[in-house]
């Protein structure tokens, strides 16, 4: 693929970088045998392993060990009007699933209502990932808290192979969210479903001279908390800076080696630190595709290259895909997948 078209003056910076922090041979890298090589030694049941393998075996990335997921829970998270007004056809849940299928995704992630509305027609055609908790924006003034809209058993009943949840680490409500989600993940594993955790940082104080909610050290620790409750896959925003633990007085604990040895300011090195905190890749790191803007194809290609070269497992991209005509959305998803299919793009 002609990545120079998208990476432009960052082409060599991203494609030729050699990671001198955490060597790639220390990372449990994605691959066709990931379930056998990594997950089979865990306490996950045969049914959970089978559910994970269903996800790995679907879509254009089937057999690679990489993932391309379509998440459309923004109708609750960001309001339906804000999410779907640019392309009203996605008010209809069937078009969401069609986009995931046409886009060659490994799975489609959405709400209980969206996936339940079309489950009998599509649950056997593409793996379903039901997002169980959400932040709603009708409380006035707006509050920011993840609350459960659905139960694990409802996802299992509709034939889903995985559940997803969000924890707002750093928020006043995070203790409750950790306990609730830990119980949900345990129940999902009992029923044979895989678990995906959106490990987001949420606290207005994190936005100081820069937005430390996307710093490598803080997001890395959020990932580490996520795998502690046995998330099989971690979804995290790609880091754009570092030093969150250093920016605030009397906050947490860190070590100067995190900044002098384990990270640099290169985005691939920052993202590798996120991978390291996912038990050195034993839980796959998928990065968020982010909001839609004027350079979505550039942003998607860049994010995918950084994730792959850092040792991540893939991308979960929603708004960049569904806030445009379906044909363009499919093209964007295929662009992301092409990065993971391109063997010349190696691990840094």
Coordinates of C-alpha atoms in Angstrom, one line a residue:
X1 CA 0.0 0.0 0.0
X2 CA 1.1 3.6 -0.6
X3 CA 1.3 4.8 2.9
X4 CA 3.3 7.9 1.9
X5 CA 0.0 9.3 0.6
X6 CA -1.3 9.3 4.2
X7 CA 1.8 9.6 6.4
X8 CA 3.4 12.3 4.3
X9 CA 6.4 13.8 6.0
X10 CA 6.1 11.3 8.9
X11 CA 6.6 8.3 6.6
X12 CA 10.2 7.6 7.6
X13 CA 9.6 8.8 11.2
X14 CA 6.9 6.1 11.7
X15 CA 7.9 3.3 9.3
X16 CA 11.7 3.3 10.0
X17 CA 11.6 3.8 13.8
X18 CA 13.4 1.1 15.9
X19 CA 12.1 0.9 19.4
X20 CA 15.0 1.1 21.9
X21 CA 12.9 1.1 25.0
X22 CA 11.1 -2.3 25.5
X23 CA 12.4 -4.7 22.9
X24 CA 9.9 -6.4 20.6
X25 CA 11.1 -9.9 21.7
X26 CA 9.8 -9.2 25.2
X27 CA 6.3 -8.5 23.9
X28 CA 3.7 -11.3 23.4
X29 CA 2.9 -10.2 19.8
X30 CA -0.4 -10.8 17.9
X31 CA -0.3 -13.6 15.4
X32 CA -2.4 -16.4 13.8
X33 CA -1.6 -18.7 16.8
X34 CA -2.4 -16.1 19.5
X35 CA -5.2 -18.1 21.1
X36 CA -3.0 -21.2 21.3
X37 CA 0.2 -19.5 22.2
X38 CA -1.0 -17.0 24.7
X39 CA -4.6 -17.4 25.8
X40 CA -4.7 -21.2 26.1
X41 CA -2.3 -21.0 29.1
X42 CA -4.7 -18.7 31.0
X43 CA -7.7 -19.6 33.2
X44 CA -10.1 -18.9 30.3
X45 CA -12.5 -21.8 29.6
X46 CA -12.7 -23.6 26.3
X47 CA -15.8 -21.6 25.5
X48 CA -14.1 -18.3 26.1
X49 CA -11.2 -19.4 23.9
X50 CA -13.7 -20.4 21.2
X51 CA -15.4 -17.0 21.4
X52 CA -12.1 -15.2 21.0
X53 CA -11.2 -17.4 18.1
X54 CA -14.5 -16.6 16.4
X55 CA -13.5 -12.9 16.5
X56 CA -10.0 -13.6 15.2
X57 CA -11.4 -15.8 12.4
X58 CA -13.9 -13.2 11.0
X59 CA -13.5 -10.5 8.4
X60 CA -10.6 -9.3 6.2
X61 CA -8.1 -9.8 9.1
X62 CA -9.1 -13.4 9.6
X63 CA -6.2 -15.6 10.5
X64 CA -3.8 -12.7 11.3
X65 CA -4.3 -12.3 15.0
X66 CA -5.2 -8.6 14.4
X67 CA -8.6 -7.0 15.0
X68 CA -10.6 -4.3 13.2
X69 CA -13.8 -3.6 15.2
X70 CA -16.7 -1.2 14.5
X71 CA -18.0 0.4 17.7
X72 CA -21.3 2.3 17.5
X73 CA -22.4 3.0 21.0
X74 CA -22.2 6.8 20.5
X75 CA -26.0 7.2 20.3
X76 CA -26.0 6.9 24.0
X77 CA -22.4 8.1 24.8
X78 CA -22.6 11.3 22.7
X79 CA -26.4 11.5 22.0
X80 CA -28.0 10.0 18.9
X81 CA -28.4 13.4 17.2
X82 CA -24.8 14.4 17.6
X83 CA -23.7 11.0 16.4
X84 CA -26.1 10.2 13.5
X85 CA -27.2 13.6 12.2
X86 CA -24.2 13.6 9.7
X87 CA -25.6 10.4 8.3
X88 CA -29.1 9.6 9.4
X89 CA -29.2 6.1 7.9
X90 CA -27.3 4.9 11.0
X91 CA -30.3 5.6 13.2
X92 CA -31.3 2.2 11.8
X93 CA -29.4 -0.6 13.6
X94 CA -29.3 -2.8 10.5
X95 CA -27.1 -0.3 8.7
X96 CA -24.6 -0.4 11.5
X97 CA -24.3 -4.1 11.2
X98 CA -24.2 -3.9 7.4
X99 CA -21.3 -1.4 7.6
X100 CA -19.3 -3.8 9.8
X101 CA -20.0 -6.7 7.4
X102 CA -19.2 -4.7 4.3
X103 CA -16.2 -3.1 6.0
X104 CA -14.7 -6.5 6.7
X105 CA -14.6 -6.1 10.5
X106 CA -13.9 -8.9 12.9
X107 CA -16.9 -7.9 15.1
X108 CA -19.5 -5.2 15.6
X109 CA -19.7 -3.5 19.0
X110 CA -22.9 -1.7 20.0
X111 CA -25.6 -1.4 22.6
X112 CA -28.1 -4.0 23.7
X113 CA -30.8 -2.3 21.8
X114 CA -29.0 -1.9 18.5
X115 CA -27.7 -5.5 18.3
X116 CA -30.9 -6.9 19.8
X117 CA -33.0 -5.3 17.2
X118 CA -31.3 -7.3 14.4
X119 CA -29.8 -10.3 16.3
X120 CA -31.9 -13.0 14.7
X121 CA -30.8 -11.9 11.2
X122 CA -27.1 -11.2 11.9
X123 CA -25.8 -12.8 15.0
X124 CA -24.6 -15.8 13.1
X125 CA -23.1 -13.7 10.3
X126 CA -20.7 -11.5 12.3
X127 CA -19.6 -11.7 15.9
X128 CA -21.6 -9.5 18.2
X129 CA -19.9 -7.5 21.1
X130 CA -22.5 -6.0 23.4
X131 CA -21.5 -2.9 25.2
X132 CA -23.2 -3.1 28.6
X133 CA -22.6 0.3 30.3
X134 CA -22.7 3.8 29.0
X135 CA -22.6 7.5 30.0
X136 CA -25.9 9.2 29.2
X137 CA -26.2 13.0 28.5
X138 CA -29.8 13.8 29.5
X139 CA -29.0 14.6 33.1
X140 CA -28.9 18.3 33.7
X141 CA -26.3 19.6 34.2
X142 CA -24.5 16.8 32.4
X143 CA -22.8 14.2 34.5
X144 CA -20.2 11.8 33.5
X145 CA -20.6 8.3 34.9
X146 CA -20.8 4.8 33.3
X147 CA -23.9 3.0 34.4
X148 CA -25.2 -0.4 33.3
X149 CA -27.9 -0.4 30.8
X150 CA -27.9 -4.2 30.2
X151 CA -27.0 -7.5 31.8
X152 CA -24.5 -10.1 30.8
X153 CA -27.2 -12.7 30.3
X154 CA -29.0 -10.5 27.8
X155 CA -25.9 -10.5 25.6
X156 CA -25.5 -14.2 25.9
X157 CA -29.2 -14.8 25.0
X158 CA -28.8 -12.9 21.7
X159 CA -25.8 -15.0 20.7
X160 CA -23.1 -12.4 21.4
X161 CA -19.5 -13.8 21.7
X162 CA -18.2 -10.9 23.8
X163 CA -19.3 -8.1 26.1
X164 CA -17.7 -4.7 26.5
X165 CA -17.7 -2.1 29.3
X166 CA -16.1 1.2 30.1
X167 CA -14.4 2.3 33.3
X168 CA -13.6 6.0 33.9
X169 CA -10.4 5.5 35.8
X170 CA -9.6 8.6 37.9
X171 CA -13.2 9.6 38.3
X172 CA -15.0 9.7 41.7
X173 CA -17.2 6.9 40.5
X174 CA -14.3 4.6 39.4
X175 CA -14.4 2.4 42.5
X176 CA -18.0 1.4 41.9
X177 CA -17.4 1.0 38.1
X178 CA -14.4 -1.3 38.8
X179 CA -16.5 -3.5 41.1
X180 CA -19.5 -3.7 38.8
X181 CA -17.4 -4.5 35.7
X182 CA -15.3 -7.1 37.5
X183 CA -18.5 -9.0 38.4
X184 CA -19.8 -8.6 34.8
X185 CA -16.6 -9.9 33.3
X186 CA -16.6 -12.9 35.7
X187 CA -20.1 -13.7 34.7
X188 CA -19.3 -13.3 31.0
X189 CA -16.3 -15.7 31.3
X190 CA -18.6 -18.2 33.1
X191 CA -20.9 -18.1 30.1
X192 CA -18.1 -18.5 27.6
X193 CA -17.9 -14.9 26.3
X194 CA -14.8 -12.8 25.8
X195 CA -14.4 -9.4 27.6
X196 CA -13.3 -6.0 26.2
X197 CA -12.6 -3.0 28.4
X198 CA -12.7 0.6 27.4
X199 CA -10.0 1.9 29.8
X200 CA -10.6 5.6 29.7
X201 CA -9.3 8.3 32.1
X202 CA -11.9 10.8 33.2
X203 CA -11.2 13.7 35.5
X204 CA -11.2 17.4 34.7
X205 CA -8.0 17.9 36.7
X206 CA -6.1 15.8 34.2
X207 CA -6.4 18.6 31.7
X208 CA -3.7 21.0 32.9
X209 CA -1.0 22.5 30.6
X210 CA -1.8 19.5 28.3
X211 CA -4.4 16.7 28.3
X212 CA -2.8 14.1 30.6
X213 CA -5.8 11.8 30.1
X214 CA -3.9 10.6 27.0
X215 CA -0.5 10.4 28.7
X216 CA 1.4 7.2 28.3
X217 CA 2.1 6.7 32.0
X218 CA -1.6 7.2 33.1
X219 CA -3.2 5.3 30.3
X220 CA -0.6 2.5 30.8
X221 CA -1.7 2.2 34.4
X222 CA -5.3 2.3 33.4
X223 CA -4.6 -0.7 31.1
X224 CA -2.8 -2.5 34.0
X225 CA -5.9 -2.1 36.1
X226 CA -8.1 -3.3 33.2
X227 CA -6.1 -6.6 32.8
X228 CA -6.3 -7.0 36.5
X229 CA -10.0 -7.7 36.3
X230 CA -9.3 -10.1 33.4
X231 CA -10.2 -8.0 30.3
X232 CA -9.2 -10.1 27.4
X233 CA -8.8 -7.1 25.1
X234 CA -8.1 -3.5 26.2
X235 CA -9.4 -0.5 24.3
X236 CA -7.4 2.6 24.9
X237 CA -6.8 6.0 23.4
X238 CA -3.4 6.3 21.7
X239 CA -1.1 8.4 23.9
X240 CA 0.0 11.8 22.7
X241 CA 2.2 12.8 25.6
X242 CA 3.7 11.6 28.9
X243 CA 4.3 12.6 32.5
X244 CA 0.8 12.6 33.9
X245 CA 2.1 11.2 37.2
X246 CA 4.7 14.0 37.4
X247 CA 2.3 16.8 36.6
X248 CA 0.4 16.7 39.9
X249 CA 1.4 16.9 43.5
X250 CA 0.8 13.9 45.8
X251 CA -0.6 11.8 43.0
X252 CA 0.0 8.1 42.6
X253 CA 3.5 6.6 42.3
X254 CA 5.9 6.3 39.4
X255 CA 9.6 5.7 38.7
X256 CA 12.0 7.9 36.8
X257 CA 12.9 4.8 34.7
X258 CA 9.5 5.0 33.1
X259 CA 10.5 8.2 31.4
X260 CA 14.3 7.7 31.0
X261 CA 14.3 4.0 29.9
X262 CA 10.9 2.7 29.1
X263 CA 9.5 5.5 27.0
X264 CA 10.6 8.3 24.7
X265 CA 8.6 11.0 23.0
X266 CA 8.1 8.9 19.9
X267 CA 4.4 7.8 19.5
X268 CA 5.4 4.2 18.9
X269 CA 7.4 4.0 22.1
X270 CA 4.6 5.7 24.0
X271 CA 2.1 3.1 22.7
X272 CA 4.5 0.2 23.4
X273 CA 4.4 1.3 27.0
X274 CA 0.6 0.8 26.8
X275 CA 1.2 -2.7 25.4
X276 CA 3.6 -3.5 28.2
X277 CA 1.0 -2.6 30.8
X278 CA -1.4 -5.1 29.1
X279 CA 0.8 -7.9 30.6
X280 CA 3.3 -7.5 27.9
X281 CA 0.7 -8.1 25.2
X282 CA -1.0 -11.1 26.8
X283 CA -4.2 -9.0 26.6
X284 CA -4.4 -7.4 23.2
X285 CA -4.3 -3.6 22.9
X286 CA -6.6 -2.0 20.4
X287 CA -6.5 1.8 20.1
X288 CA -9.4 4.1 19.5
X289 CA -9.9 5.6 16.1
X290 CA -11.0 8.9 17.6
X291 CA -13.5 11.5 16.5
X292 CA -14.3 12.3 12.8
X293 CA -12.6 15.3 11.2
X294 CA -11.3 16.6 7.9
X295 CA -8.3 14.2 7.7
X296 CA -9.9 11.0 8.8
X297 CA -8.1 8.8 6.3
X298 CA -4.7 10.3 7.3
X299 CA -5.6 9.9 11.0
X300 CA -6.8 6.3 10.6
X301 CA -3.6 5.2 8.7
X302 CA -1.3 6.9 11.2
X303 CA -3.1 5.4 14.2
X304 CA -3.0 1.9 12.7
X305 CA 0.7 2.1 11.8
X306 CA 1.6 3.3 15.3
X307 CA -0.5 0.6 17.0
X308 CA 0.8 -2.2 14.8
X309 CA 4.5 -1.2 15.0
X310 CA 4.1 -0.8 18.8
X311 CA 2.9 -4.4 19.1
X312 CA -0.8 -3.7 19.4
X313 CA -3.6 -5.9 18.2
X314 CA -5.6 -3.5 16.1
X315 CA -8.0 -0.6 15.9
X316 CA -11.6 0.1 17.0
X317 CA -12.9 2.9 14.8
X318 CA -16.5 4.2 14.8
X319 CA -17.2 7.8 14.1
X320 CA -14.6 8.1 11.3
X321 CA -16.5 5.3 9.5
X322 CA -20.2 5.8 10.2
X323 CA -20.3 9.6 10.0
X324 CA -19.9 9.5 6.2
X325 CA -21.6 7.6 3.4
X326 CA -21.3 3.9 3.7
X327 CA -19.1 3.4 0.7
X328 CA -16.6 5.8 2.2
X329 CA -16.9 4.2 5.6
X330 CA -16.1 0.8 4.1
X331 CA -13.1 2.4 2.3
X332 CA -11.8 3.8 5.6
X333 CA -12.2 0.5 7.4
X334 CA -10.4 -1.3 4.6
X335 CA -7.5 1.2 4.8
X336 CA -7.0 0.4 8.5
X337 CA -7.1 -3.3 7.7
X338 CA -4.6 -3.0 4.9
X339 CA -2.1 -1.7 7.4
X340 CA -2.3 -4.9 9.4
X341 CA -2.3 -7.0 6.2
X342 CA 0.8 -5.4 4.9
X343 CA 3.8 -7.6 5.9
X344 CA 6.2 -4.8 5.1
X345 CA 4.9 -2.8 8.1
X346 CA 6.9 -4.6 10.8
X347 CA 7.1 -4.5 14.6
X348 CA 9.4 -1.7 15.7

